[in-house]
Every structure is written in structure tokens, then in C-alpha cells.
PDB file of C-alpha atoms in Angstrom:
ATOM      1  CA  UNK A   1      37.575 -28.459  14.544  1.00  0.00           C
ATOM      2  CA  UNK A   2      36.562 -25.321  16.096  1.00  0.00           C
ATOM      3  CA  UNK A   3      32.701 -24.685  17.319  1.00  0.00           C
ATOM      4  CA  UNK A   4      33.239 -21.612  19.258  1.00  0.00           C
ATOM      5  CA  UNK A   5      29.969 -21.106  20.469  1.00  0.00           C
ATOM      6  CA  UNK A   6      27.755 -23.093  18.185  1.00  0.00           C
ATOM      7  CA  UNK A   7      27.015 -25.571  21.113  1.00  0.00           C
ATOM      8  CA  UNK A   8      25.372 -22.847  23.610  1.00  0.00           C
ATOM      9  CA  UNK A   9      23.386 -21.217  20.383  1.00  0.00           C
ATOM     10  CA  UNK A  10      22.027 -24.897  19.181  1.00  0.00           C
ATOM     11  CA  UNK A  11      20.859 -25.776  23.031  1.00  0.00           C
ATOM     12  CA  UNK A  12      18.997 -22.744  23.212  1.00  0.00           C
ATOM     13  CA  UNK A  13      17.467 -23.456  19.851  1.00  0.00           C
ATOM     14  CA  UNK A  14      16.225 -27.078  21.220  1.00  0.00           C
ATOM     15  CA  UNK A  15      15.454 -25.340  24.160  1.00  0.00           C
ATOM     16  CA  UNK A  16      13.024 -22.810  22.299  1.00  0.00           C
ATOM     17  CA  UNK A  17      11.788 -25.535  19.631  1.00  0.00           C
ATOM     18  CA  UNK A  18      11.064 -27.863  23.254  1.00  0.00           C
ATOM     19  CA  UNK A  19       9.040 -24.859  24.623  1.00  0.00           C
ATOM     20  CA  UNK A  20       7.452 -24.356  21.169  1.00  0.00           C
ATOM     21  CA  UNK A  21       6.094 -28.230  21.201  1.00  0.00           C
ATOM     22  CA  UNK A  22       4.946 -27.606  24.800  1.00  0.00           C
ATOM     23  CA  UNK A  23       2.843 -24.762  23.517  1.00  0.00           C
ATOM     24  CA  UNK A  24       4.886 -21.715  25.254  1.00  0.00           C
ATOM     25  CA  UNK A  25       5.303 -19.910  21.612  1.00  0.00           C
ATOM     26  CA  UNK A  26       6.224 -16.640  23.611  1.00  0.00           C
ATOM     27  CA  UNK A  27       8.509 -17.980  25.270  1.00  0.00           C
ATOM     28  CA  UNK A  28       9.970 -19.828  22.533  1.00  0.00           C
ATOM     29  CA  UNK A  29      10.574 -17.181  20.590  1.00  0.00           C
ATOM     30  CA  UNK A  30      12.333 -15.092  23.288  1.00  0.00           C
ATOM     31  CA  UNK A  31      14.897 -17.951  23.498  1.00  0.00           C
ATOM     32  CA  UNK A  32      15.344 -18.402  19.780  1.00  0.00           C
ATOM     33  CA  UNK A  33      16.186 -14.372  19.960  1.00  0.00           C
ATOM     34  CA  UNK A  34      18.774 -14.972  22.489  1.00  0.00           C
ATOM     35  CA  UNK A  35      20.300 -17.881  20.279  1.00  0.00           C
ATOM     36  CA  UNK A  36      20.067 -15.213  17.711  1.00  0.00           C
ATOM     37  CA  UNK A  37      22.070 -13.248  19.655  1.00  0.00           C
ATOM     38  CA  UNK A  38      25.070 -15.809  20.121  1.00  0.00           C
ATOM     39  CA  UNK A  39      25.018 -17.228  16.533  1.00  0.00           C
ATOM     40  CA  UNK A  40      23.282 -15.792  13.733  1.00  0.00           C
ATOM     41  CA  UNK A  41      23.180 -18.944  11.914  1.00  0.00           C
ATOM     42  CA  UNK A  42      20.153 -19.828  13.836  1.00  0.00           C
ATOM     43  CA  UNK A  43      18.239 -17.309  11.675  1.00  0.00           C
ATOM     44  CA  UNK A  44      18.298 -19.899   8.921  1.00  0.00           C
ATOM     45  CA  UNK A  45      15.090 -21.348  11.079  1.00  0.00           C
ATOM     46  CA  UNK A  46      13.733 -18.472  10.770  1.00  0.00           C
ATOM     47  CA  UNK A  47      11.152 -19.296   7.440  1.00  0.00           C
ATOM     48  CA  UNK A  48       9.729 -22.520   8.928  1.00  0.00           C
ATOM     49  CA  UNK A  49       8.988 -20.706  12.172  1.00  0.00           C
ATOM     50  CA  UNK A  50       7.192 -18.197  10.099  1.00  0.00           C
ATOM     51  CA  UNK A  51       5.731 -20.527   8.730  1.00  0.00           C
ATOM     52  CA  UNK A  52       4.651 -22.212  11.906  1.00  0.00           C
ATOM     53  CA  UNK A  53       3.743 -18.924  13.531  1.00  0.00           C
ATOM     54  CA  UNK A  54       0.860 -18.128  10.908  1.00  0.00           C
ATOM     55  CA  UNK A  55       0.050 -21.247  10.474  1.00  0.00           C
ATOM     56  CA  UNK A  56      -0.952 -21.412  14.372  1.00  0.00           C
ATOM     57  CA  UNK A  57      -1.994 -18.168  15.322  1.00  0.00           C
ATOM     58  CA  UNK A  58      -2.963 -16.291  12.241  1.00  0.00           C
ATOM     59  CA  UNK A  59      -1.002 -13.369  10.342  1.00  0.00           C
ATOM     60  CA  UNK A  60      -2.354 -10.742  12.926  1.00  0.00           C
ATOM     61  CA  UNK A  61      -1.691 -13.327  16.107  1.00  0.00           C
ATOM     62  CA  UNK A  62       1.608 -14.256  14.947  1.00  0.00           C
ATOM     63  CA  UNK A  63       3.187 -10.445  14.856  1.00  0.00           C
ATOM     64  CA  UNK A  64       3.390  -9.818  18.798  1.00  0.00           C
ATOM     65  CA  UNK A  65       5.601 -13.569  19.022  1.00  0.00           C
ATOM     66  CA  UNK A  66       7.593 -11.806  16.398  1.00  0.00           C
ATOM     67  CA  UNK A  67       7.552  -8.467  17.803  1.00  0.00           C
ATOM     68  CA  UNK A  68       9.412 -10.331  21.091  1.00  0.00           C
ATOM     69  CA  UNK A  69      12.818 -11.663  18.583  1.00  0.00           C
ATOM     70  CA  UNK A  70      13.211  -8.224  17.739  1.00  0.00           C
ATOM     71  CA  UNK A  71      12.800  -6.753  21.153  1.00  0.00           C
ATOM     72  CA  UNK A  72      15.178  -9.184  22.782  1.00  0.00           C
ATOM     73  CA  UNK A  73      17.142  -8.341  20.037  1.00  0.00           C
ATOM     74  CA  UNK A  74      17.363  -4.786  20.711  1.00  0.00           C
ATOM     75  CA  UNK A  75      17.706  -5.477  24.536  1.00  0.00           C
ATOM     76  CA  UNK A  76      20.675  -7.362  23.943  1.00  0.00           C
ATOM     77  CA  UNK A  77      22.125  -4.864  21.367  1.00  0.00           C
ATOM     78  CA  UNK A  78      21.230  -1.617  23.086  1.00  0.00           C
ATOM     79  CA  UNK A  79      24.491  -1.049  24.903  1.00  0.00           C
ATOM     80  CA  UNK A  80      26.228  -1.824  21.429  1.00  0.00           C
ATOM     81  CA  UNK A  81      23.615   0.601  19.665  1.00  0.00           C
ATOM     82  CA  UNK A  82      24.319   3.845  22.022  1.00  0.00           C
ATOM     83  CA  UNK A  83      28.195   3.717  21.815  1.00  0.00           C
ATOM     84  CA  UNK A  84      28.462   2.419  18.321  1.00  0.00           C
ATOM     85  CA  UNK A  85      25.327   2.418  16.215  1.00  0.00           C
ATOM     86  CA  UNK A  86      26.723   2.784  12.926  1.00  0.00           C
ATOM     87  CA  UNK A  87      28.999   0.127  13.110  1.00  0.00           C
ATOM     88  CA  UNK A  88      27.217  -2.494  14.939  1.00  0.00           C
ATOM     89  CA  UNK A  89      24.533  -1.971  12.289  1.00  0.00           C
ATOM     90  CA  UNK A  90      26.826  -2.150   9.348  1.00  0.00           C
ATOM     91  CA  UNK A  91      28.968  -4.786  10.320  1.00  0.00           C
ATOM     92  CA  UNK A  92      25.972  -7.680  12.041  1.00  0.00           C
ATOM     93  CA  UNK A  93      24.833  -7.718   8.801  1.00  0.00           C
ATOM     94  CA  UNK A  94      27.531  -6.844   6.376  1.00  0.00           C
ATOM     95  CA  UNK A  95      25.415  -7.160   3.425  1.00  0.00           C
ATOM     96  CA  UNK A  96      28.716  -5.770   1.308  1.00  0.00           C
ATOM     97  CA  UNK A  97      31.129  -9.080   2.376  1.00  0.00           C
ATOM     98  CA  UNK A  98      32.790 -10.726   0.035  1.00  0.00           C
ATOM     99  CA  UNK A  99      33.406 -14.434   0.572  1.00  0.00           C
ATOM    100  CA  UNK A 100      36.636 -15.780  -0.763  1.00  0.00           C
ATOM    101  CA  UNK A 101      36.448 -17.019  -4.675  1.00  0.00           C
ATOM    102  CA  UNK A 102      39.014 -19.821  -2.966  1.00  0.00           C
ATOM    103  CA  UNK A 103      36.503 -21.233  -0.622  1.00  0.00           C
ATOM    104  CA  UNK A 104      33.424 -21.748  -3.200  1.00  0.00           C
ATOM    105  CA  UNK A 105      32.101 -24.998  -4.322  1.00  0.00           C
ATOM    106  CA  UNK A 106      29.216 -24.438  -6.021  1.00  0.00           C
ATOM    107  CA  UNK A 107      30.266 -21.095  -7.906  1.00  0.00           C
ATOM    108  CA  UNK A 108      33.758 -22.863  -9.278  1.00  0.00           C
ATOM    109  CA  UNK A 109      32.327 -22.805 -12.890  1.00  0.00           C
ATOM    110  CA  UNK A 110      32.038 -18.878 -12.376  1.00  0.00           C
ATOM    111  CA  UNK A 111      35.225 -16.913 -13.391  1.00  0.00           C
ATOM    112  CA  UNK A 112      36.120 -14.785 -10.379  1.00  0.00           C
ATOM    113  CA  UNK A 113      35.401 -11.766 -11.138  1.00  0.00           C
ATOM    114  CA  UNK A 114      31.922 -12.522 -11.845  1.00  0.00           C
ATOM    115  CA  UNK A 115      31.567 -14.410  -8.540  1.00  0.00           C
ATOM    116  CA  UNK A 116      32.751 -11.537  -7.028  1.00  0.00           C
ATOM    117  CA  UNK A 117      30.214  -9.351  -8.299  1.00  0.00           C
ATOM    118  CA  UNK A 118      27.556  -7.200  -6.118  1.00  0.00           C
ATOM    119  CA  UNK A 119      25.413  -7.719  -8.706  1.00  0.00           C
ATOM    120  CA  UNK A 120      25.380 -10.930  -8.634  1.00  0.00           C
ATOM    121  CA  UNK A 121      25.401 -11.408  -4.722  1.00  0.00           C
ATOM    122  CA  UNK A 122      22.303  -8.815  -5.091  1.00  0.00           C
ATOM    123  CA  UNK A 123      20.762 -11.022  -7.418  1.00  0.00           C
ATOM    124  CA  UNK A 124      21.499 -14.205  -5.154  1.00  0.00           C
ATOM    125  CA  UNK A 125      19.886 -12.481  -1.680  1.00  0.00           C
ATOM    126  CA  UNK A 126      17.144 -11.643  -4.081  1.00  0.00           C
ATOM    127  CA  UNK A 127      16.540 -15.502  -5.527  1.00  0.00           C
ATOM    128  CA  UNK A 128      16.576 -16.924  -2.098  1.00  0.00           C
ATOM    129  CA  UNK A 129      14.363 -14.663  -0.792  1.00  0.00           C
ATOM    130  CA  UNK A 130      11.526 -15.129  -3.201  1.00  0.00           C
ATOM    131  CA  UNK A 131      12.252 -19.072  -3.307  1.00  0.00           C
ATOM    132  CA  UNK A 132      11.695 -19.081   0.752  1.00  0.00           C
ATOM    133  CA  UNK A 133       8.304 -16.851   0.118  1.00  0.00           C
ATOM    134  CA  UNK A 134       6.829 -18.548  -2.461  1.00  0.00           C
ATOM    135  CA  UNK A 135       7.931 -22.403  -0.798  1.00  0.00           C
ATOM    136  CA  UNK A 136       6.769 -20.963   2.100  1.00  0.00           C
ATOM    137  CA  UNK A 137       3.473 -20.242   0.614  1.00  0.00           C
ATOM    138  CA  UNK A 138       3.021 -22.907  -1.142  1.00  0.00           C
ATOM    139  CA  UNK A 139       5.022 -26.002  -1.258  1.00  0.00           C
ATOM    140  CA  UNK A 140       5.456 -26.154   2.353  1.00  0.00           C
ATOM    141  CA  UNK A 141       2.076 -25.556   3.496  1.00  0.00           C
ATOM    142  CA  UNK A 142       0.209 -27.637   0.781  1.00  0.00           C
ATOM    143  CA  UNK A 143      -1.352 -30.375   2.815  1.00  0.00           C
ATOM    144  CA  UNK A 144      -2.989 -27.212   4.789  1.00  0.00           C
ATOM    145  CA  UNK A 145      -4.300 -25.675   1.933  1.00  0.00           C
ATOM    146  CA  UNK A 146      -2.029 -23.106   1.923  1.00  0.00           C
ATOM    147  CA  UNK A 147      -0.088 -20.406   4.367  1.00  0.00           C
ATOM    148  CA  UNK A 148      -3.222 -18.970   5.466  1.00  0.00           C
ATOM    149  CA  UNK A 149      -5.512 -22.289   4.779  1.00  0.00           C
TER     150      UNK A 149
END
């Protein structure tokens, strides 16, 4: 089993979550950048701190705590960004990779070259997106009367 550096990433998370329940949201959410910054996996709690962000402070309120991920994020990648910027931005994304037809679980019933498809990776993104807005929205925030209840 390799974890590389999914320990140091997930402590920072509990660190920022910690800070979060204390009621240092600013703070919070410049730690969960800089666990951003050593795994991106992190971003997957991403929605429910959306979530919790309007939730506490309002639409308006919540875009300066957001403002602060994406300027520690371009702290940390500035040095990256002025010798490199095309290729740091293409590839910490890499919205064009293609994971291995081999490695799928869920996608076996799929012939290959369908599961290899843009389209349907497109199409995917696109799914998951809306289903994380509209849960969000809703479902999530029911018992609050809504997102912005």
C-alpha cells in the first residue's frame, strides 16, 4: 500500500474542518487550500463546504472565504505559473485523461471504445456537476428550507 502524501493532505483537512467547528472559517479555508495544494482529492469536500459557507454567511459573505482557496492557491502555484504556465495549467487538471478501460468497475458493461469516449467523459463531468448543484440545493439543505433558507 502506498499513501504518498495522503496522510499530510487529510491532517490538514481535520485541521481546517477543527478550525471550521471553532468558528475560524477564514482560516479554515486557507488550510483546506493548502491541503488542496498537496492532494487534490481533498476538493471532493469541496460541495458540502459550499454548502456550509452559504448556509452560514450568506451567498455575498461566503465569496471572500472562497476568494482565500483560490489565492492560496495561486500563492502556492505562482512560481510554477511564471516558468511554466501552460503546462501547469493543462496538466493539474487534465480534463483530456483517459483512465484505463482495465481498471473500471462500474463502466465494465460499456464496450471500450465507448468508455473511452470524450463524449461520454464530457457527458459524465456534466451529470455530476448538476447532481452536486441541484443536491446541494435541495436535498442537502432541506431541513433548512433550502440553500439560501
Amino acid at each position: 500500500l502506498r499513501l504518498f502524501n495522503d496522510c499530510i493532505a487529510m491532517l490538514l483537512l481535520y485541521v481546517a474542518v477543527y478550525l471550521m467547528l471553532r468558528n475560524r472559517w477564514s482560516l479554515g479555508c486557507i488550510v483546506f487550500s493548502l491541503a488542496i495544494s498537496i492532494k487534490m482529492n481533498v476538493l471532493l469536500f469541496l460541495p458540502p463546504l459550499l454548502v456550509l459557507l452559504v448556509q452560514r454567511f450568506g451567498l455575498i459573505r461566503a465569496v471572500p472565504r472562497l476568494a482565500l482557496i483560490g489565492v492560496v492557491q495561486a500563492a502556492v502555484a505562482v512560481e510554477f505559473l511564471r516558468a511554466y504556465p501552460e503546462s501547469y495549467v493543462r496538466k493539474a487538471f487534465e480534463f483530456d485523461r483517459v483512465f484505463f478501460y482495465k481498471w473500471t468497475v462500474n463502466f465494465k458493461f460499456l464496450p471500450e471504445p465507448q468508455f473511452l469516449s470524450p463524449t461520454l467523459a464530457k457527458a459524465l463531468l456534466a451529470a455530476h456537476l448538476l447532481t452536486l448543484v441541484v443536491f446541494g440545493a435541495t436535498r442537502w439543505t432541506r431541513d433548512q428550507g433550502g440553500l439560501f433558507g
